[in-house]
mmCIF file of C-alpha atoms in Angstrom:
data_model
loop_
_atom_site.group_PDB
_atom_site.id
_atom_site.type_symbol
_atom_site.label_atom_id
_atom_site.label_comp_id
_atom_site.label_asym_id
_atom_site.label_seq_id
_atom_site.Cartn_x
_atom_site.Cartn_y
_atom_site.Cartn_z
ATOM 1 C CA MET A 30 64.581 30.653 -8.473
ATOM 2 C CA SER A 31 66.662 33.649 -9.398
ATOM 3 C CA ASP A 32 66.907 34.770 -5.754
ATOM 4 C CA ALA A 33 68.071 31.309 -4.699
ATOM 5 C CA LEU A 34 70.816 31.352 -7.327
ATOM 6 C CA ARG A 35 71.896 34.886 -6.551
ATOM 7 C CA ALA A 36 72.199 33.981 -2.873
ATOM 8 C CA ALA A 37 74.834 31.415 -3.868
ATOM 9 C CA ILE A 38 77.110 34.086 -5.332
ATOM 10 C CA ASP A 39 80.065 35.333 -3.372
ATOM 11 C CA PRO A 40 82.187 37.626 -5.558
ATOM 12 C CA SER A 41 85.258 36.860 -3.460
ATOM 13 C CA THR A 42 85.232 33.193 -4.555
ATOM 14 C CA PHE A 43 86.616 31.747 -7.764
ATOM 15 C CA PRO A 44 84.150 31.482 -10.668
ATOM 16 C CA MET A 45 84.265 27.664 -10.696
ATOM 17 C CA ILE A 46 83.298 27.570 -7.009
ATOM 18 C CA ARG A 47 80.450 29.992 -7.712
ATOM 19 C CA LEU A 48 79.312 27.822 -10.616
ATOM 20 C CA ARG A 49 79.188 24.787 -8.313
ATOM 21 C CA ASP A 50 77.379 26.798 -5.649
ATOM 22 C CA GLN A 51 74.796 27.979 -8.172
ATOM 23 C CA GLY A 52 74.137 24.391 -9.254
ATOM 24 C CA MET A 53 73.779 23.325 -5.629
ATOM 25 C CA ALA A 54 71.390 26.256 -5.035
ATOM 26 C CA TYR A 55 69.225 25.030 -7.927
ATOM 27 C CA ILE A 56 69.087 21.547 -6.406
ATOM 28 C CA ARG A 57 68.280 22.904 -2.945
ATOM 29 C CA PHE A 58 65.538 25.107 -4.413
ATOM 30 C CA ALA A 59 64.032 22.173 -6.317
ATOM 31 C CA LEU A 60 64.013 20.020 -3.190
ATOM 32 C CA ALA A 61 62.482 22.776 -1.069
ATOM 33 C CA HIS A 62 59.837 23.534 -3.729
ATOM 34 C CA GLN A 63 59.151 20.109 -5.199
ATOM 35 C CA GLU A 64 55.715 20.928 -6.607
ATOM 36 C CA GLN A 65 57.022 24.037 -8.402
ATOM 37 C CA HIS A 66 59.950 22.001 -9.730
ATOM 38 C CA ARG A 67 57.610 19.277 -10.985
ATOM 39 C CA LEU A 68 55.245 21.760 -12.658
ATOM 40 C CA ALA A 69 58.064 23.780 -14.234
ATOM 41 C CA THR A 70 59.527 20.695 -15.881
ATOM 42 C CA ALA A 71 56.314 18.782 -16.622
ATOM 43 C CA PRO A 72 55.276 18.038 -20.210
ATOM 44 C CA THR A 73 52.409 20.118 -21.568
ATOM 45 C CA SER A 74 49.394 18.841 -23.460
ATOM 46 C CA ARG A 75 51.205 19.841 -26.683
ATOM 47 C CA GLY A 76 54.079 17.500 -25.954
ATOM 48 C CA GLY A 77 56.572 20.194 -24.994
ATOM 49 C CA ARG A 78 57.532 21.552 -21.606
ATOM 50 C CA SER A 79 55.758 24.225 -19.592
ATOM 51 C CA GLY A 80 58.367 26.815 -20.522
ATOM 52 C CA ALA A 81 59.153 27.804 -16.958
ATOM 53 C CA HIS A 82 62.334 25.760 -17.172
ATOM 54 C CA GLN A 83 63.465 27.813 -20.162
ATOM 55 C CA ARG A 84 63.698 31.079 -18.245
ATOM 56 C CA ARG A 85 67.406 31.583 -18.029
ATOM 57 C CA VAL A 86 68.974 33.321 -15.102
ATOM 58 C CA PRO A 87 71.681 35.732 -16.344
ATOM 59 C CA THR A 88 73.873 34.743 -13.399
ATOM 60 C CA LEU A 89 74.757 31.343 -14.855
ATOM 61 C CA PRO A 90 75.988 32.505 -18.285
ATOM 62 C CA VAL A 91 78.038 35.261 -16.643
ATOM 63 C CA THR A 92 79.689 32.789 -14.273
ATOM 64 C CA VAL A 93 80.328 30.306 -17.098
ATOM 65 C CA ARG A 94 81.950 33.070 -19.160
ATOM 66 C CA GLU A 95 84.169 33.962 -16.177
ATOM 67 C CA CYS A 96 85.187 30.296 -15.908
ATOM 68 C CA MET A 97 86.063 30.337 -19.617
ATOM 69 C CA ASP A 98 88.071 33.523 -19.156
ATOM 70 C CA GLU A 99 90.110 31.993 -16.321
ATOM 71 C CA GLY A 100 90.604 28.721 -18.222
ATOM 72 C CA THR A 101 88.628 26.349 -15.966
ATOM 73 C CA VAL A 102 85.975 25.739 -18.649
ATOM 74 C CA VAL A 103 86.818 25.193 -22.307
ATOM 75 C CA VAL A 104 86.060 28.325 -24.320
ATOM 76 C CA GLY A 105 82.929 28.029 -26.404
ATOM 77 C CA ASP A 106 79.254 28.874 -26.282
ATOM 78 C CA PRO A 107 78.384 29.638 -22.628
ATOM 79 C CA LEU A 108 74.731 28.764 -23.267
ATOM 80 C CA ARG A 109 75.657 25.171 -24.137
ATOM 81 C CA VAL A 110 77.540 24.831 -20.842
ATOM 82 C CA VAL A 111 74.676 26.452 -18.923
ATOM 83 C CA LEU A 112 72.147 24.056 -20.463
ATOM 84 C CA ARG A 113 74.315 21.044 -19.627
ATOM 85 C CA MET A 114 74.808 22.276 -16.072
ATOM 86 C CA TRP A 115 71.085 22.934 -15.701
ATOM 87 C CA ALA A 116 70.253 19.460 -17.052
ATOM 88 C CA LEU A 117 72.671 17.877 -14.588
ATOM 89 C CA ALA A 118 71.309 19.817 -11.606
ATOM 90 C CA ARG A 119 67.717 19.153 -12.668
ATOM 91 C CA GLY A 120 68.477 15.461 -13.085
ATOM 92 C CA ILE A 121 70.071 15.213 -9.655
ATOM 93 C CA ALA A 122 67.123 17.028 -8.055
ATOM 94 C CA SER A 123 64.618 14.799 -9.859
ATOM 95 C CA LEU A 124 66.444 11.641 -8.814
ATOM 96 C CA VAL A 125 66.660 12.747 -5.176
ATOM 97 C CA ILE A 126 62.945 13.598 -5.168
ATOM 98 C CA ALA A 127 61.977 10.316 -6.869
ATOM 99 C CA ALA A 128 64.182 8.185 -4.641
ATOM 100 C CA PHE A 129 63.204 9.983 -1.419
ATOM 101 C CA ARG A 130 66.880 10.140 -0.531
ATOM 102 C CA SER A 131 68.325 12.348 2.134
ATOM 103 C CA TRP A 132 69.625 15.543 0.545
ATOM 104 C CA GLY A 133 72.346 15.728 3.201
ATOM 105 C CA GLU A 134 73.678 12.355 2.090
ATOM 106 C CA VAL A 135 73.613 13.355 -1.578
ATOM 107 C CA GLU A 136 75.217 16.740 -0.879
ATOM 108 C CA ARG A 137 78.064 15.108 1.060
ATOM 109 C CA THR A 138 78.645 12.778 -1.892
ATOM 110 C CA LEU A 139 78.648 15.638 -4.432
ATOM 111 C CA THR A 140 80.889 17.983 -2.487
ATOM 112 C CA GLY A 141 83.305 15.342 -1.231
#
């Protein structure tokens, strides 16, 4: 997953654009690796999650902090923003997988 996110980074773009691109990379990765996505987010026998979803990629907090520094994200705890962004991207990926929708159609809707 980390490689997929890092591929979405272009240092010449604004941090908010990079943040969007990183979220889109997560969704694309989840759709291309549906079984890994399902296993990483599946409940365990102990009632929790597998833990794979908790491995944070340093790229996201850095980009969120840059967005805060430029004023496009309200200053606060970057981890809270990262977790919300991750939950949103994970939710979108899960819905696309469950609904068997065309990713191209969803991507056009999300990116306008």
